[in-house]
PDB file of C-alpha atoms in Angstrom:
ATOM      1  CA  MET A1343       5.179  -4.022  14.055  1.00 97.00           C
ATOM      2  CA  LEU A1344       1.479  -4.361  13.221  1.00 98.00           C
ATOM      3  CA  VAL A1345       0.620  -3.887   9.533  1.00 98.00           C
ATOM      4  CA  LEU A1346      -2.829  -3.589   8.018  1.00 98.00           C
ATOM      5  CA  GLY A1347      -2.874  -5.031   4.498  1.00 98.00           C
ATOM      6  CA  ILE A1348      -5.462  -3.954   1.911  1.00 98.00           C
ATOM      7  CA  GLU A1349      -6.007  -5.782  -1.409  1.00 97.00           C
ATOM      8  CA  THR A1350      -8.478  -4.441  -3.992  1.00 98.00           C
ATOM      9  CA  SER A1351      -6.735  -5.034  -7.318  1.00 95.00           C
ATOM     10  CA  CYS A1352      -9.596  -6.849  -9.053  1.00 94.00           C
ATOM     11  CA  ASP A1353     -12.693  -8.657  -7.802  1.00 94.00           C
ATOM     12  CA  GLU A1354     -11.853  -9.525  -4.208  1.00 95.00           C
ATOM     13  CA  THR A1355     -11.771  -7.193  -1.235  1.00 98.00           C
ATOM     14  CA  GLY A1356      -9.195  -8.481   1.229  1.00 98.00           C
ATOM     15  CA  LEU A1357      -7.927  -7.049   4.503  1.00 98.00           C
ATOM     16  CA  ALA A1358      -5.468  -8.562   6.961  1.00 98.00           C
ATOM     17  CA  LEU A1359      -3.614  -7.714  10.137  1.00 98.00           C
ATOM     18  CA  PHE A1360      -0.056  -9.021  10.229  1.00 96.00           C
ATOM     19  CA  ASP A1361       2.261  -8.789  13.216  1.00 96.00           C
ATOM     20  CA  SER A1362       5.986  -9.004  12.422  1.00 93.00           C
ATOM     21  CA  GLU A1363       6.536 -11.225  15.485  1.00 94.00           C
ATOM     22  CA  LYS A1364       3.274 -13.202  15.733  1.00 94.00           C
ATOM     23  CA  GLY A1365       2.396 -13.546  12.034  1.00 91.00           C
ATOM     24  CA  LEU A1366      -1.116 -13.327  10.610  1.00 93.00           C
ATOM     25  CA  LEU A1367      -3.548 -12.237  13.315  1.00 97.00           C
ATOM     26  CA  GLY A1368      -6.693 -12.214  11.181  1.00 97.00           C
ATOM     27  CA  HIS A1369      -8.151 -11.504   7.776  1.00 98.00           C
ATOM     28  CA  THR A1370     -11.437 -10.795   6.026  1.00 98.00           C
ATOM     29  CA  LEU A1371     -12.226 -11.484   2.397  1.00 97.00           C
ATOM     30  CA  HIS A1372     -15.148 -10.880   0.076  1.00 98.00           C
ATOM     31  CA  SER A1373     -15.223 -12.451  -3.366  1.00 96.00           C
ATOM     32  CA  GLN A1374     -17.227 -10.931  -6.218  1.00 96.00           C
ATOM     33  CA  VAL A1375     -17.393 -14.121  -8.292  1.00 94.00           C
ATOM     34  CA  ASP A1376     -21.181 -14.335  -8.027  1.00 94.00           C
ATOM     35  CA  LEU A1377     -21.579 -10.653  -8.920  1.00 95.00           C
ATOM     36  CA  HIS A1378     -19.666 -10.994 -12.198  1.00 95.00           C
ATOM     37  CA  GLU A1379     -20.808 -14.500 -13.181  1.00 94.00           C
ATOM     38  CA  ALA A1380     -23.708 -13.281 -15.331  1.00 94.00           C
ATOM     39  CA  TYR A1381     -21.297 -11.188 -17.434  1.00 94.00           C
ATOM     40  CA  GLY A1382     -18.761 -13.930 -18.127  1.00 93.00           C
ATOM     41  CA  GLY A1383     -15.936 -11.920 -16.549  1.00 92.00           C
ATOM     42  CA  VAL A1384     -15.104  -9.042 -14.262  1.00 94.00           C
ATOM     43  CA  VAL A1385     -16.895  -5.760 -14.976  1.00 96.00           C
ATOM     44  CA  PRO A1386     -14.505  -3.064 -13.693  1.00 96.00           C
ATOM     45  CA  GLU A1387     -17.162  -0.514 -12.659  1.00 96.00           C
ATOM     46  CA  LEU A1388     -19.157  -3.132 -10.736  1.00 97.00           C
ATOM     47  CA  ALA A1389     -15.967  -4.327  -9.051  1.00 97.00           C
ATOM     48  CA  SER A1390     -15.110  -0.789  -7.895  1.00 97.00           C
ATOM     49  CA  ARG A1391     -18.593  -0.172  -6.533  1.00 97.00           C
ATOM     50  CA  ASP A1392     -18.585  -3.449  -4.630  1.00 97.00           C
ATOM     51  CA  HIS A1393     -15.219  -2.588  -3.054  1.00 98.00           C
ATOM     52  CA  ILE A1394     -16.648   0.779  -1.969  1.00 98.00           C
ATOM     53  CA  ARG A1395     -19.728  -0.901  -0.508  1.00 97.00           C
ATOM     54  CA  LEU A1396     -17.809  -3.513   1.495  1.00 97.00           C
ATOM     55  CA  ILE A1397     -14.370  -2.223   2.445  1.00 98.00           C
ATOM     56  CA  LEU A1398     -15.391  -0.354   5.617  1.00 98.00           C
ATOM     57  CA  PRO A1399     -17.664  -3.121   6.969  1.00 98.00           C
ATOM     58  CA  LEU A1400     -14.851  -5.629   6.307  1.00 98.00           C
ATOM     59  CA  LEU A1401     -12.379  -3.380   8.112  1.00 98.00           C
ATOM     60  CA  GLU A1402     -14.695  -3.104  11.123  1.00 98.00           C
ATOM     61  CA  SER A1403     -15.173  -6.878  11.083  1.00 98.00           C
ATOM     62  CA  LEU A1404     -11.414  -7.461  11.036  1.00 98.00           C
ATOM     63  CA  PHE A1405     -10.778  -5.231  14.046  1.00 98.00           C
ATOM     64  CA  LYS A1406     -13.684  -6.813  15.919  1.00 98.00           C
ATOM     65  CA  LYS A1407     -12.484 -10.337  15.074  1.00 98.00           C
ATOM     66  CA  THR A1408      -8.920  -9.644  16.266  1.00 98.00           C
ATOM     67  CA  GLY A1409      -9.842  -7.479  19.255  1.00 98.00           C
ATOM     68  CA  LEU A1410      -7.477  -4.779  18.013  1.00 98.00           C
ATOM     69  CA  LYS A1411      -8.119  -1.120  17.290  1.00 98.00           C
ATOM     70  CA  LYS A1412      -7.033   0.966  14.322  1.00 98.00           C
ATOM     71  CA  GLU A1413      -4.809   2.925  16.708  1.00 98.00           C
ATOM     72  CA  ASN A1414      -2.728  -0.255  17.212  1.00 98.00           C
ATOM     73  CA  VAL A1415      -1.681  -0.279  13.537  1.00 98.00           C
ATOM     74  CA  ASP A1416       1.905   0.852  12.805  1.00 98.00           C
ATOM     75  CA  ALA A1417       1.721   0.914   8.981  1.00 98.00           C
ATOM     76  CA  ILE A1418      -0.703   0.209   6.146  1.00 98.00           C
ATOM     77  CA  ALA A1419       0.283  -1.804   3.071  1.00 98.00           C
ATOM     78  CA  TYR A1420      -1.934  -1.743  -0.006  1.00 98.00           C
ATOM     79  CA  THR A1421      -1.892  -3.015  -3.566  1.00 97.00           C
ATOM     80  CA  GLN A1422      -0.811  -0.151  -5.837  1.00 96.00           C
ATOM     81  CA  GLY A1423      -1.035  -2.130  -9.090  1.00 91.00           C
ATOM     82  CA  PRO A1424      -1.260  -3.693 -11.526  1.00 89.00           C
ATOM     83  CA  GLY A1425      -5.007  -4.165 -11.472  1.00 91.00           C
ATOM     84  CA  LEU A1426      -8.272  -2.425 -12.260  1.00 95.00           C
ATOM     85  CA  SER A1427      -7.720   1.310 -11.777  1.00 96.00           C
ATOM     86  CA  GLY A1428     -11.040   2.000 -10.042  1.00 97.00           C
ATOM     87  CA  ALA A1429     -10.669  -0.994  -7.740  1.00 97.00           C
ATOM     88  CA  LEU A1430      -7.097  -0.012  -6.865  1.00 98.00           C
ATOM     89  CA  LEU A1431      -8.262   3.532  -6.133  1.00 98.00           C
ATOM     90  CA  VAL A1432     -10.677   2.259  -3.461  1.00 98.00           C
ATOM     91  CA  GLY A1433      -7.929   0.446  -1.561  1.00 98.00           C
ATOM     92  CA  SER A1434      -5.311   3.167  -1.945  1.00 98.00           C
ATOM     93  CA  SER A1435      -7.779   5.869  -0.893  1.00 98.00           C
ATOM     94  CA  LEU A1436      -8.692   4.028   2.295  1.00 98.00           C
ATOM     95  CA  ALA A1437      -5.042   3.271   3.039  1.00 98.00           C
ATOM     96  CA  GLU A1438      -3.826   6.828   2.514  1.00 98.00           C
ATOM     97  CA  ALA A1439      -6.739   8.442   4.383  1.00 98.00           C
ATOM     98  CA  LEU A1440      -6.512   6.093   7.354  1.00 98.00           C
ATOM     99  CA  ALA A1441      -2.719   6.401   7.505  1.00 98.00           C
ATOM    100  CA  PHE A1442      -2.990  10.189   7.368  1.00 98.00           C
ATOM    101  CA  SER A1443      -5.495  10.218  10.237  1.00 98.00           C
ATOM    102  CA  LEU A1444      -3.299   7.892  12.321  1.00 98.00           C
ATOM    103  CA  GLN A1445      -0.062   9.603  11.248  1.00 98.00           C
ATOM    104  CA  ILE A1446       1.527   6.308  10.166  1.00 98.00           C
ATOM    105  CA  PRO A1447       3.292   5.327   6.929  1.00 98.00           C
ATOM    106  CA  THR A1448       1.792   3.557   3.925  1.00 98.00           C
ATOM    107  CA  ILE A1449       3.576   0.854   1.962  1.00 97.00           C
ATOM    108  CA  PRO A1450       2.441   0.584  -1.675  1.00 97.00           C
ATOM    109  CA  ILE A1451       2.879  -3.018  -2.873  1.00 95.00           C
ATOM    110  CA  HIS A1452       3.255  -4.271  -6.445  1.00 92.00           C
ATOM    111  CA  HIS A1453       0.535  -6.903  -6.924  1.00 88.00           C
ATOM    112  CA  LEU A1454       2.794  -9.437  -8.629  1.00 86.00           C
ATOM    113  CA  GLU A1455       5.558  -8.993  -6.047  1.00 90.00           C
ATOM    114  CA  GLY A1456       2.955  -9.787  -3.408  1.00 88.00           C
ATOM    115  CA  HIS A1457       2.263 -13.129  -5.131  1.00 87.00           C
ATOM    116  CA  LEU A1458       5.979 -13.725  -5.568  1.00 89.00           C
ATOM    117  CA  LEU A1459       6.823 -13.223  -1.893  1.00 90.00           C
ATOM    118  CA  ALA A1460       3.698 -14.836  -0.370  1.00 88.00           C
ATOM    119  CA  PRO A1461       5.580 -18.110   0.305  1.00 91.00           C
ATOM    120  CA  LEU A1462       7.685 -16.209   2.850  1.00 89.00           C
ATOM    121  CA  LEU A1463       4.599 -16.100   5.093  1.00 84.00           C
ATOM    122  CA  GLU A1464       4.461 -19.906   5.293  1.00 86.00           C
ATOM    123  CA  LYS A1465       5.701 -21.909   8.264  1.00 86.00           C
ATOM    124  CA  ASN A1466       8.326 -23.573   6.067  1.00 92.00           C
ATOM    125  CA  ALA A1467       9.285 -20.482   4.075  1.00 92.00           C
ATOM    126  CA  PRO A1468      11.883 -20.862   1.336  1.00 95.00           C
ATOM    127  CA  ASN A1469      15.351 -19.426   1.830  1.00 96.00           C
ATOM    128  CA  PHE A1470      16.842 -16.957  -0.640  1.00 96.00           C
ATOM    129  CA  PRO A1471      17.594 -17.542  -3.416  1.00 96.00           C
ATOM    130  CA  PHE A1472      14.672 -19.593  -4.742  1.00 95.00           C
ATOM    131  CA  LEU A1473      12.848 -20.235  -7.996  1.00 95.00           C
ATOM    132  CA  ALA A1474       9.204 -19.155  -8.270  1.00 93.00           C
ATOM    133  CA  LEU A1475       6.436 -19.883 -10.742  1.00 93.00           C
ATOM    134  CA  LEU A1476       4.173 -16.837 -10.943  1.00 89.00           C
ATOM    135  CA  VAL A1477       0.747 -17.468 -12.489  1.00 85.00           C
ATOM    136  CA  SER A1478      -1.599 -14.513 -12.043  1.00 71.00           C
ATOM    137  CA  GLY A1479      -4.194 -13.518 -14.603  1.00 67.00           C
ATOM    138  CA  GLY A1480      -2.364 -12.849 -17.846  1.00 67.00           C
ATOM    139  CA  HIS A1481       1.068 -13.115 -16.233  1.00 69.00           C
ATOM    140  CA  THR A1482       2.983 -16.390 -16.239  1.00 84.00           C
ATOM    141  CA  GLN A1483       6.656 -16.234 -15.362  1.00 89.00           C
ATOM    142  CA  ILE A1484       9.463 -18.307 -13.899  1.00 92.00           C
ATOM    143  CA  ILE A1485      11.478 -16.007 -11.680  1.00 93.00           C
ATOM    144  CA  HIS A1486      14.786 -16.391  -9.876  1.00 95.00           C
ATOM    145  CA  VAL A1487      14.159 -14.654  -6.547  1.00 95.00           C
ATOM    146  CA  LYS A1488      17.667 -13.679  -5.492  1.00 96.00           C
ATOM    147  CA  LYS A1489      16.664 -11.591  -2.475  1.00 94.00           C
ATOM    148  CA  MET A1490      13.903  -9.202  -1.466  1.00 91.00           C
ATOM    149  CA  GLY A1491      13.546  -6.732  -4.338  1.00 91.00           C
ATOM    150  CA  LEU A1492      16.028  -8.496  -6.645  1.00 94.00           C
ATOM    151  CA  TYR A1493      14.382 -10.741  -9.230  1.00 93.00           C
ATOM    152  CA  GLU A1494      15.414 -12.193 -12.583  1.00 93.00           C
ATOM    153  CA  ILE A1495      12.821 -13.419 -15.076  1.00 91.00           C
ATOM    154  CA  ILE A1496      14.014 -16.795 -16.364  1.00 91.00           C
ATOM    155  CA  GLY A1497      10.972 -17.569 -18.514  1.00 89.00           C
ATOM    156  CA  ASP A1498       7.897 -15.615 -19.579  1.00 87.00           C
ATOM    157  CA  THR A1499       4.599 -16.268 -21.321  1.00 81.00           C
ATOM    158  CA  LEU A1500       5.119 -16.647 -25.055  1.00 63.00           C
ATOM    159  CA  ARG A1501       2.658 -14.501 -26.945  1.00 53.00           C
ATOM    160  CA  LEU A1502       2.064 -15.419 -30.544  1.00 49.00           C
ATOM    161  CA  LEU A1503       0.464 -13.157 -33.103  1.00 48.00           C
ATOM    162  CA  ILE A1504      -1.545 -15.270 -35.490  1.00 49.00           C
ATOM    163  CA  LYS A1505      -2.982 -13.725 -38.630  1.00 49.00           C
ATOM    164  CA  LEU A1506      -6.122 -15.439 -39.841  1.00 51.00           C
ATOM    165  CA  HIS A1507      -6.778 -15.539 -43.573  1.00 49.00           C
ATOM    166  CA  ASN A1508     -10.164 -15.868 -45.189  1.00 49.00           C
ATOM    167  CA  TYR A1509      -9.837 -17.885 -48.393  1.00 42.00           C
TER     168      TYR A1509
END
């Protein structure tokens, strides 16, 4: 099965073609770090516009690089959230429109679950169950990964509310 993956949750536009038998066939990635540097952090509206500007050229580049055609794709996976709503909308819109035109299914992916299961793509992938440290943006968790879709949070970021007094 050939799956097109689309990631637009924040400030990177990423596309990949993954074959269930052959593994990763190719990927394209554009980082917006330089775009947001002057602002000291990600500006959501600028991120969305940059995704819009680059997602189709990156898609064309990916198909050209792999020698495959969009008609070869069996399903499209995309990040459904969490993330920046406008940025997510760019990826989900492309995924749903392309899947509709090709009459293939879409697979919405939870961003954090994508991080959690990424080690399964490695040559020496862990066996279930395993322990994972998830560090992504404001999320830091230790998770017992029992099997695909079954997770137990062992530890989570401690958030302290500190009240400052002016004396």
